CSV table of C-alpha atoms in Angstrom, one decimal:
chain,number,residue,atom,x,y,z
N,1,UNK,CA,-31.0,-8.1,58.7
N,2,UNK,CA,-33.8,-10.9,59.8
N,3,UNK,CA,-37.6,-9.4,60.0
N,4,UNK,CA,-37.8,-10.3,63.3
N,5,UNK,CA,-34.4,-8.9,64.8
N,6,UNK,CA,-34.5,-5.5,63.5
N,7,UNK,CA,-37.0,-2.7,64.2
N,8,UNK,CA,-40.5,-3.0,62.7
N,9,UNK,CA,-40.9,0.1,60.1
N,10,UNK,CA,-44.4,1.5,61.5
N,11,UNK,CA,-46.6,3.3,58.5
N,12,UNK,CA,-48.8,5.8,59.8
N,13,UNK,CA,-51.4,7.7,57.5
N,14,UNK,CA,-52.5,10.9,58.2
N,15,UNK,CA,-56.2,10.4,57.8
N,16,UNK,CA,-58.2,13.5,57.8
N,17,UNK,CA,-55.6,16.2,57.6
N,18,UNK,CA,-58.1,18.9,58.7
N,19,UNK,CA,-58.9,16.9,62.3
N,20,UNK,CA,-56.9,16.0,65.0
N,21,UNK,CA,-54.5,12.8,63.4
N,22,UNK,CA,-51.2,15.4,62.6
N,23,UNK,CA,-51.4,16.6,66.2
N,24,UNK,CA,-51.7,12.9,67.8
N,25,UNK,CA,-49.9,11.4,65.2
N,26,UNK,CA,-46.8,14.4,66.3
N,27,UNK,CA,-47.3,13.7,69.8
N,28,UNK,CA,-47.2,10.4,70.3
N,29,UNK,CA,-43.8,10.8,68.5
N,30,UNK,CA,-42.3,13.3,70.3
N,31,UNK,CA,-40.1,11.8,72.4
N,32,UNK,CA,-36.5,10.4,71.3
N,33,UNK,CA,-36.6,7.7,72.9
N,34,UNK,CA,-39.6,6.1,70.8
N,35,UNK,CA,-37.2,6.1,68.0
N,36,UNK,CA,-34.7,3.7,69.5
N,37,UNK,CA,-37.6,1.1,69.3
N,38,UNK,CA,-39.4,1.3,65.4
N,39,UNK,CA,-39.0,3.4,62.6
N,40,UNK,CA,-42.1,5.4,62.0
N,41,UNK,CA,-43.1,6.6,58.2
N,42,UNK,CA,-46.2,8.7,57.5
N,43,UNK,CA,-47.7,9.0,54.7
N,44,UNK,CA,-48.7,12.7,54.6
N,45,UNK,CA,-47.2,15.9,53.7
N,46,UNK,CA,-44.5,17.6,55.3
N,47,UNK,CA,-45.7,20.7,54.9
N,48,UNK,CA,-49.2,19.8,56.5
N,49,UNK,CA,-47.0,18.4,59.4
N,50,UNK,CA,-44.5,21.5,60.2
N,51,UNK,CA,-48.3,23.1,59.9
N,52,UNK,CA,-49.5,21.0,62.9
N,53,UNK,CA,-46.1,21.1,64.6
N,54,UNK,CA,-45.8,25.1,64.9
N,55,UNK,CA,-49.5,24.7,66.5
N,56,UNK,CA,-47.8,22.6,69.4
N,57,UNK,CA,-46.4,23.8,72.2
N,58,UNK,CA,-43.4,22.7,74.6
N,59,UNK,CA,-41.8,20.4,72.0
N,60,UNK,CA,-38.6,19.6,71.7
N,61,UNK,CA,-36.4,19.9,68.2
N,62,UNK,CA,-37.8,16.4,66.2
N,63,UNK,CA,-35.6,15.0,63.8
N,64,UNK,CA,-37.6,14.8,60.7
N,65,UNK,CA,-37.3,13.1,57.2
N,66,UNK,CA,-38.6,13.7,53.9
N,67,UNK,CA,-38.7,10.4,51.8
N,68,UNK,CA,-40.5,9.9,48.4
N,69,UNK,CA,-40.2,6.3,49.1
N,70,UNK,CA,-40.6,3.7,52.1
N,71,UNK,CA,-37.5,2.0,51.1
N,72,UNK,CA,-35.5,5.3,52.1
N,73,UNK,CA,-36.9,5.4,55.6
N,74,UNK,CA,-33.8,6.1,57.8
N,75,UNK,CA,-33.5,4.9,61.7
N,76,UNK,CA,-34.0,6.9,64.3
N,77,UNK,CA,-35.5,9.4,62.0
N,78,UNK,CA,-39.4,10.6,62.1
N,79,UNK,CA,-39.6,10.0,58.2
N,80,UNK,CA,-42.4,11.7,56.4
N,81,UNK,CA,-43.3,10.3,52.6
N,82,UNK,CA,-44.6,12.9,50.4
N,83,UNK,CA,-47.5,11.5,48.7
N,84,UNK,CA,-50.0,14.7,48.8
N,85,UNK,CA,-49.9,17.8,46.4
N,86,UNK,CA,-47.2,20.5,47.1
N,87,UNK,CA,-50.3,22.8,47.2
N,88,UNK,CA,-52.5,20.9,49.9
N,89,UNK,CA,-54.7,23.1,51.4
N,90,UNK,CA,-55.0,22.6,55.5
N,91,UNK,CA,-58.7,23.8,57.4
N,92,UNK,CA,-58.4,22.7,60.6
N,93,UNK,CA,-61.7,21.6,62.1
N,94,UNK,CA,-63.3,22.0,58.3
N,95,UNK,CA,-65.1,18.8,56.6
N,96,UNK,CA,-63.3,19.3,53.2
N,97,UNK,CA,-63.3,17.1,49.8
N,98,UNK,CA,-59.7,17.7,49.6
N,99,UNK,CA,-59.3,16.7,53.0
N,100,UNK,CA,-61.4,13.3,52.0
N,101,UNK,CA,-59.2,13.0,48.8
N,102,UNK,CA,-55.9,13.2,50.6
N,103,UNK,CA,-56.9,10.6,53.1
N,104,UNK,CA,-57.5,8.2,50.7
N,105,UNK,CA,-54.6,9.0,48.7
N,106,UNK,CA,-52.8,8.5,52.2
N,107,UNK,CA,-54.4,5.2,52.7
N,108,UNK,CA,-54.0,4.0,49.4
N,109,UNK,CA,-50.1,4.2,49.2
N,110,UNK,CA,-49.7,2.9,52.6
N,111,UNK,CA,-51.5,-0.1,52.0
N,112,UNK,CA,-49.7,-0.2,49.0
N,113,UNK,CA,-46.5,-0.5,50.7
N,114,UNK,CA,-47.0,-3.0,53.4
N,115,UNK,CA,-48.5,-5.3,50.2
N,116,UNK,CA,-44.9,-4.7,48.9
N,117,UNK,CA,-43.0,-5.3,52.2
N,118,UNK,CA,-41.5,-2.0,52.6
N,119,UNK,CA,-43.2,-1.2,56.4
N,120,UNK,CA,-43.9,-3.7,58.4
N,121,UNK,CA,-47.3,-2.5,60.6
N,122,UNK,CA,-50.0,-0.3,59.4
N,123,UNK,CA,-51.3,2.3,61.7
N,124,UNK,CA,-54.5,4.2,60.5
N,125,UNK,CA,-55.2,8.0,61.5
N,126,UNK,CA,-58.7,8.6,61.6
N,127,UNK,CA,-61.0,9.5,58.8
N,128,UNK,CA,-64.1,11.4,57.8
N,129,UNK,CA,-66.5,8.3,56.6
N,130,UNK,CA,-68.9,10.5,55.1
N,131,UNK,CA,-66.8,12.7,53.1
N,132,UNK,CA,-64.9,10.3,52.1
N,133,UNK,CA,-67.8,8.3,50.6
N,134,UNK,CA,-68.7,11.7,48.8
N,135,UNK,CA,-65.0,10.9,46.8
N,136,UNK,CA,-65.8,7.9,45.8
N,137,UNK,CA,-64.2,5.6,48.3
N,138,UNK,CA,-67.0,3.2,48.3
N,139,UNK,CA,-66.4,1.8,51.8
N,140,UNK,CA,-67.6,2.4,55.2
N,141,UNK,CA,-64.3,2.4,57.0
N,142,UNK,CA,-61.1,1.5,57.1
N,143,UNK,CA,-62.4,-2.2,58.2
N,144,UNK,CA,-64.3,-3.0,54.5
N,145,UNK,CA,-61.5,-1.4,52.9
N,146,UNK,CA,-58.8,-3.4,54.0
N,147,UNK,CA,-60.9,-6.6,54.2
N,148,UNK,CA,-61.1,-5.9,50.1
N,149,UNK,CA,-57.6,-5.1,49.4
N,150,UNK,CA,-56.1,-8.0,51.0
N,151,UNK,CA,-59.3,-10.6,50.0
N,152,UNK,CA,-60.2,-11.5,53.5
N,153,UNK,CA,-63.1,-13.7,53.6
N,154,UNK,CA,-64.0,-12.1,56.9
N,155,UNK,CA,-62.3,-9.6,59.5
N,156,UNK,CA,-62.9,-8.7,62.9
N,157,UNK,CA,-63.1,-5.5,64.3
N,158,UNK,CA,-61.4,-6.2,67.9
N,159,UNK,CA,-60.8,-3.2,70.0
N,160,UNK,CA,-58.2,-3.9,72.3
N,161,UNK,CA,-56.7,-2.7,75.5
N,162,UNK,CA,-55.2,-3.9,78.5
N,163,UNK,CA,-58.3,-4.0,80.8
N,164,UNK,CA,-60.6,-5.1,78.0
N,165,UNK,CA,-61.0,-6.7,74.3
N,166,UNK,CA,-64.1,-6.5,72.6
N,167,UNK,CA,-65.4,-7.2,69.3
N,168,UNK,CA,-68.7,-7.2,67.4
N,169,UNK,CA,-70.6,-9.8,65.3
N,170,UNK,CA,-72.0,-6.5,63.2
N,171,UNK,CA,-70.0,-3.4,62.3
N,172,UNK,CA,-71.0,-0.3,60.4
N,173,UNK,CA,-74.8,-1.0,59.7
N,174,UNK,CA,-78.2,0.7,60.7
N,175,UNK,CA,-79.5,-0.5,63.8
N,176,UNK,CA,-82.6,-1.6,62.5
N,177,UNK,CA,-80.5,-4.2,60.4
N,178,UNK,CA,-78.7,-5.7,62.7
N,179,UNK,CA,-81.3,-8.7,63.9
N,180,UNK,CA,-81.4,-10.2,60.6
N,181,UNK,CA,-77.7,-9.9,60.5
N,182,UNK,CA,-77.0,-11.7,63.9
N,183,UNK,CA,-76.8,-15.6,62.7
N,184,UNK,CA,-75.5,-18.3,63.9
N,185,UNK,CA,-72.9,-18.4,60.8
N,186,UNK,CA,-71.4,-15.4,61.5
N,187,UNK,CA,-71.3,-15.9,64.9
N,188,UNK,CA,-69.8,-18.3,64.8
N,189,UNK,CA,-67.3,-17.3,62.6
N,190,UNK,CA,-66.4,-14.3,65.0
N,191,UNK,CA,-65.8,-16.7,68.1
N,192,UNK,CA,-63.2,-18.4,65.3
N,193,UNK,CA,-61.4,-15.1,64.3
N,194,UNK,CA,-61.5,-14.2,68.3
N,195,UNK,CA,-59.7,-16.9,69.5
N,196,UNK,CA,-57.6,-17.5,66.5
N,197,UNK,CA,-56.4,-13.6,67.5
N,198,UNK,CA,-56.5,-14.2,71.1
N,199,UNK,CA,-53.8,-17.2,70.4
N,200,UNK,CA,-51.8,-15.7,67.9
N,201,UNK,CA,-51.9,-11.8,68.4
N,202,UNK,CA,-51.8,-11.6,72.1
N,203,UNK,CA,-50.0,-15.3,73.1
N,204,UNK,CA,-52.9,-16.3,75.2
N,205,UNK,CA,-52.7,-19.7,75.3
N,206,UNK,CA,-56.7,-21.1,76.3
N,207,UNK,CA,-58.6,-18.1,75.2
N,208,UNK,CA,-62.0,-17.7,77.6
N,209,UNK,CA,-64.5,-15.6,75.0
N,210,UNK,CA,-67.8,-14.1,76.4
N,211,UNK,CA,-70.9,-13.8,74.3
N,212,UNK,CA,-73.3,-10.8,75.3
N,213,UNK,CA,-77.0,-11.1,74.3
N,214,UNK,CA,-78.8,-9.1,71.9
N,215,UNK,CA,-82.5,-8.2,73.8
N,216,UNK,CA,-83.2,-7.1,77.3
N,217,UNK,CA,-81.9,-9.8,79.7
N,218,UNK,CA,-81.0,-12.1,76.8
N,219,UNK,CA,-84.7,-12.4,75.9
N,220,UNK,CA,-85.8,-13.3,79.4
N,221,UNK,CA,-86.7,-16.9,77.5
N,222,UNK,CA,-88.2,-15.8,74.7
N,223,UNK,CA,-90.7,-13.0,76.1
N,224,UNK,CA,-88.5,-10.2,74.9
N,225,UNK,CA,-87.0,-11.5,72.0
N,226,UNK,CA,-86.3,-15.2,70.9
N,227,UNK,CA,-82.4,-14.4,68.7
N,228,UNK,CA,-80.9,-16.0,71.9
N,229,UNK,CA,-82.9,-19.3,71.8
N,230,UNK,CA,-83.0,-19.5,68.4
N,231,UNK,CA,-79.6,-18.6,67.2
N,232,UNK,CA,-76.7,-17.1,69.7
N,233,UNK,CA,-77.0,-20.2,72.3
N,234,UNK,CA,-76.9,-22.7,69.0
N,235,UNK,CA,-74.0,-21.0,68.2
N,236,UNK,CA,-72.2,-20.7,71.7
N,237,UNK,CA,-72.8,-25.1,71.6
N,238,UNK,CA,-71.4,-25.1,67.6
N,239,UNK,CA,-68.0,-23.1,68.8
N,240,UNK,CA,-67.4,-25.4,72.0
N,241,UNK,CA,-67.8,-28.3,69.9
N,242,UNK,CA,-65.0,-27.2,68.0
N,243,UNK,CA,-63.1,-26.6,71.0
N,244,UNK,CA,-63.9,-23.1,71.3
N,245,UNK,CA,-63.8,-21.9,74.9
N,246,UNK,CA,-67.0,-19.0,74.3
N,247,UNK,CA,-69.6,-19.0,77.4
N,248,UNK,CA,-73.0,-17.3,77.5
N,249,UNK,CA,-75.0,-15.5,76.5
N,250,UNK,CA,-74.7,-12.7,79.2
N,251,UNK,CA,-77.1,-9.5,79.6
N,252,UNK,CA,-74.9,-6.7,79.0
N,253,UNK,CA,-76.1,-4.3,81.1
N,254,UNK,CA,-75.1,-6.7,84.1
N,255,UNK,CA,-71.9,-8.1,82.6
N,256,UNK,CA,-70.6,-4.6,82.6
N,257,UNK,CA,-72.0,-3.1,85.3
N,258,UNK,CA,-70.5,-6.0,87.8
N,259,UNK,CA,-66.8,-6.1,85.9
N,260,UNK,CA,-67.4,-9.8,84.5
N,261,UNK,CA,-65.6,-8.9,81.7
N,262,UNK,CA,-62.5,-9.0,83.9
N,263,UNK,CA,-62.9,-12.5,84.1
N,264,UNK,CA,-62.7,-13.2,80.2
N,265,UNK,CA,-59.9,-12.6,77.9
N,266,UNK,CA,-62.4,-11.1,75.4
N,267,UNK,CA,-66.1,-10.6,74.7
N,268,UNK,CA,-68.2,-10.8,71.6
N,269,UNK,CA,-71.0,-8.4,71.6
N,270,UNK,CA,-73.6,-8.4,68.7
N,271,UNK,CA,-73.9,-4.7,67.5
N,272,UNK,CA,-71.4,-1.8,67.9
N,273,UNK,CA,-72.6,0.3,70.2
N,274,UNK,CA,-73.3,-2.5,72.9
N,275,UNK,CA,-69.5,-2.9,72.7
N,276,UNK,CA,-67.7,0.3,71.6
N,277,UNK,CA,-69.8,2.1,74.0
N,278,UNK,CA,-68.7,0.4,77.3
N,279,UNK,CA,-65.3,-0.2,75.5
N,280,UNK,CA,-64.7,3.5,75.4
N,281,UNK,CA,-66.3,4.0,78.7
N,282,UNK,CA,-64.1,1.4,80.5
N,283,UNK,CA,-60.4,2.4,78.3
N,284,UNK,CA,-61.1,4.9,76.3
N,285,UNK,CA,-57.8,6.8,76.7
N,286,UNK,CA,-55.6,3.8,75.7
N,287,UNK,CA,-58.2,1.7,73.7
N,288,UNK,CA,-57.1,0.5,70.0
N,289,UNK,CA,-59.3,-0.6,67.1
N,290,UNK,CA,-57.2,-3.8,65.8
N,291,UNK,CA,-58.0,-5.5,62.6
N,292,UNK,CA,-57.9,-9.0,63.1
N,293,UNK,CA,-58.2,-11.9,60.2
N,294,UNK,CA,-56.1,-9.8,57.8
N,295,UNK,CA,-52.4,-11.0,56.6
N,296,UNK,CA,-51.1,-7.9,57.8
N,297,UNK,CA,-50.7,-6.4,61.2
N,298,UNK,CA,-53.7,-2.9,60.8
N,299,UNK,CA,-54.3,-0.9,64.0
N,300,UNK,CA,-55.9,2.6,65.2
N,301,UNK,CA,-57.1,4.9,67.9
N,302,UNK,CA,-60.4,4.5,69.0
N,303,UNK,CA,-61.6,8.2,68.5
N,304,UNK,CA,-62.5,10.0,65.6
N,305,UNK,CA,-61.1,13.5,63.8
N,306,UNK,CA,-62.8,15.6,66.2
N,307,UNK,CA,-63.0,18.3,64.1
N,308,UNK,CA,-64.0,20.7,67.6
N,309,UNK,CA,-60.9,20.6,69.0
N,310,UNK,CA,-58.5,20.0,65.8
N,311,UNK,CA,-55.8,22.7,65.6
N,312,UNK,CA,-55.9,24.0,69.3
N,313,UNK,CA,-53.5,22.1,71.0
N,314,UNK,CA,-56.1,19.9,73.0
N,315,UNK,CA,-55.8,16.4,72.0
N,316,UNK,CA,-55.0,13.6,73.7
N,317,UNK,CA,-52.2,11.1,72.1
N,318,UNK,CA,-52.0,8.1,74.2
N,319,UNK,CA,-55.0,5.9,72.2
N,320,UNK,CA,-52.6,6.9,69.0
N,321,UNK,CA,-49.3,5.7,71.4
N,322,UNK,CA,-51.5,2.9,72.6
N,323,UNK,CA,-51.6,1.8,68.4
N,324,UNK,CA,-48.2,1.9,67.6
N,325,UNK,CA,-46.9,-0.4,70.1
N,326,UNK,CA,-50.0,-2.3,70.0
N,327,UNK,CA,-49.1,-3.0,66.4
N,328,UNK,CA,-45.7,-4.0,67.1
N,329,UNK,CA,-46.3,-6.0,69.9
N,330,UNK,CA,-48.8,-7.9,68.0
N,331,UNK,CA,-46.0,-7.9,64.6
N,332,UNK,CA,-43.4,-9.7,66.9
N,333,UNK,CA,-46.1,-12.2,68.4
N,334,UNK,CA,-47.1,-13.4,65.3
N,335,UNK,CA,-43.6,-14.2,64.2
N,336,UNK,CA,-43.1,-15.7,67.6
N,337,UNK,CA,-46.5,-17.8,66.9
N,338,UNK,CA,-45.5,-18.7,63.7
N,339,UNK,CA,-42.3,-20.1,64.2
N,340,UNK,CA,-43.4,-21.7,67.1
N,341,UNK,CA,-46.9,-23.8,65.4
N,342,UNK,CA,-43.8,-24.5,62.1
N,343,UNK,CA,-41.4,-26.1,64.8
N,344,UNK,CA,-44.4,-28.7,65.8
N,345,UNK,CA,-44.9,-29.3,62.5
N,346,UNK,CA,-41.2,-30.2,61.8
N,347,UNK,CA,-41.1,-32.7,64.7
């Protein structure tokens, strides 16, 4: 059957087995009717997830199954690939090395699969950074991790959601780095990855990018800080020559406060917490972290494993709902896109 005309296998990995991704991850899967749309595979344990599943209440009978292999994946079917020990060991709300190990384990074969073609869309539970690192995994996140595996010269990490995208020009670094990090470069090459996505991933056609500041009232001309006169304006004038539609700088605190990101298709913001903070402010409950400039379609939910509520039956599934048809939506674009930009060229 064509890629396009049958439904997108979605691989799911269980991140950090010990916080909340079984529960969201059962959830969001929980009714039937999902099923009718894309396949889903995680790449987990089965016995972790009946572990999770008898922790749940109200939930209908789910039609589960085990697979040692993508390839056997079977419609309609929640199918769960065993890649984890027989023995793993499950500590709800506990920061564990064998919790770290399986996630990258989890990670590891997944990514491994869509390289392969056997799922189409990859959709990341989430994971406990620092432990992790104590394994050996020698990135910061899921972000630098991917970017490696599939040689991206440069990624994006765009958090989506139907009120609001956002991205940042810096990720996962100190705070006290991030002014000598903010050039004109990489801003640049941010606005190119945005509206490259923005076309592409989401089929808007002019994409409209707003560029926050990085001081106080965008430096107030240089008496609180001189990065906008010096490097973010250059950079707004290098992207509109090349027919980038990117406006600004804006003062975030005003930007936000007054809803002007409604009138954008997407903003740029320079460090994470000027845009994940009012990103999860303003959509928290359906926001999704989407990788953008990778060759494959990567997305996830916009909270963490918290740990405090893990095993109790409290947490919310709709960022982890939000992901999955996020990534499928943006799996169909592209093949839409794609065919479309081949067709010009044929003429």
């Amino acid at each position: 059957m064509e890629r396009n005309n049958r439904k997108p296998v979605v691989g799911i990995t269980q991140g950090d087995g010990n916080g909340i991704g079984y529960e969201v991850i059962i959830k969001a899967l929980s009714d039937p009717r999902s099923l009718e749309s894309f396949t889903p595979v995680i790449y987990g344990s089965s016995k972790v997830f009946g572990f999770y599943r008898k922790l749940i209440h109200n939930l209908d009978q789910m039609d589960t199954y085990v697979i040692q292999n993508a390839s056997e994946a079977k419609p309609k079917r929640i199918n769960i690939l065993n890649c984890l020990p027989d023995n793993v060991y499950v500590e709800p709300g506990q920061s564990t090395p064998e919790a770290a190990r399986s996630a990258i384990t989890s990670l590891e074969r997944a990514v491994a699969d869509i390289k392969k073609g056997d799922i189409d869309v990859l959709v990341t539970a989430p994971i406990n950074k620092k432990a992790m690192d104590a394994e050996g995994f020698g990135n910061t996140g899921h972000t630098e991790y991917l970017q490696k595996e599939f040689n991206a010269e440069d990624v994006l990490m765009f958090m989506v959601s139907e009120s609001l995208k956002i991205s940042v020009v810096t990720g996962h670094v100190p705070l006290k780095d991030v002014p000598t990090l903010v050039t004109e470069d990489k801003i640049v090459n941010k606005l190119r990855l945005m509206s490259e996505s923005l076309r592409r991933d989401f089929g808007v056609v002019a994409p409209k990018i707003a560029v926050l500041g990085l001081n106080p009232h965008c430096g107030d001309g240089g008496l609180l800080g001189d990065e906008e006169l010096k490097t973010i304006i250059p950079a707004v004038r290098r992207a509109n020559d090349e027919g980038i539609l990117a406006f600004g700088p804006y003062s975030p605190d005003g930007y936000f406060g007054l809803g002007h990101y409604s009138r954008f298709d997407a903003t740029l913001a320079m460090y994470h917490d000027q845009g994940l903070a009012p990103f999860k402010a303003i959509a928290f409950q359906d926001g999704v972290n989407f990788t953008a400039g990778l060759p494959v379609v990567r997305t996830s939910p916009d909270h963490g494993t918290a740990f405090e509520m893990a095993g109790r039956d409290l947490a919310d599934p709709q960022s982890m709902k939000s992901a999955i048809y996020t990534a499928i939506d943006i799996f169909r674009n592209r093949i839409a896109y794609d065919r479309l930009q081949a067709g010009k060229l044929g003429k």
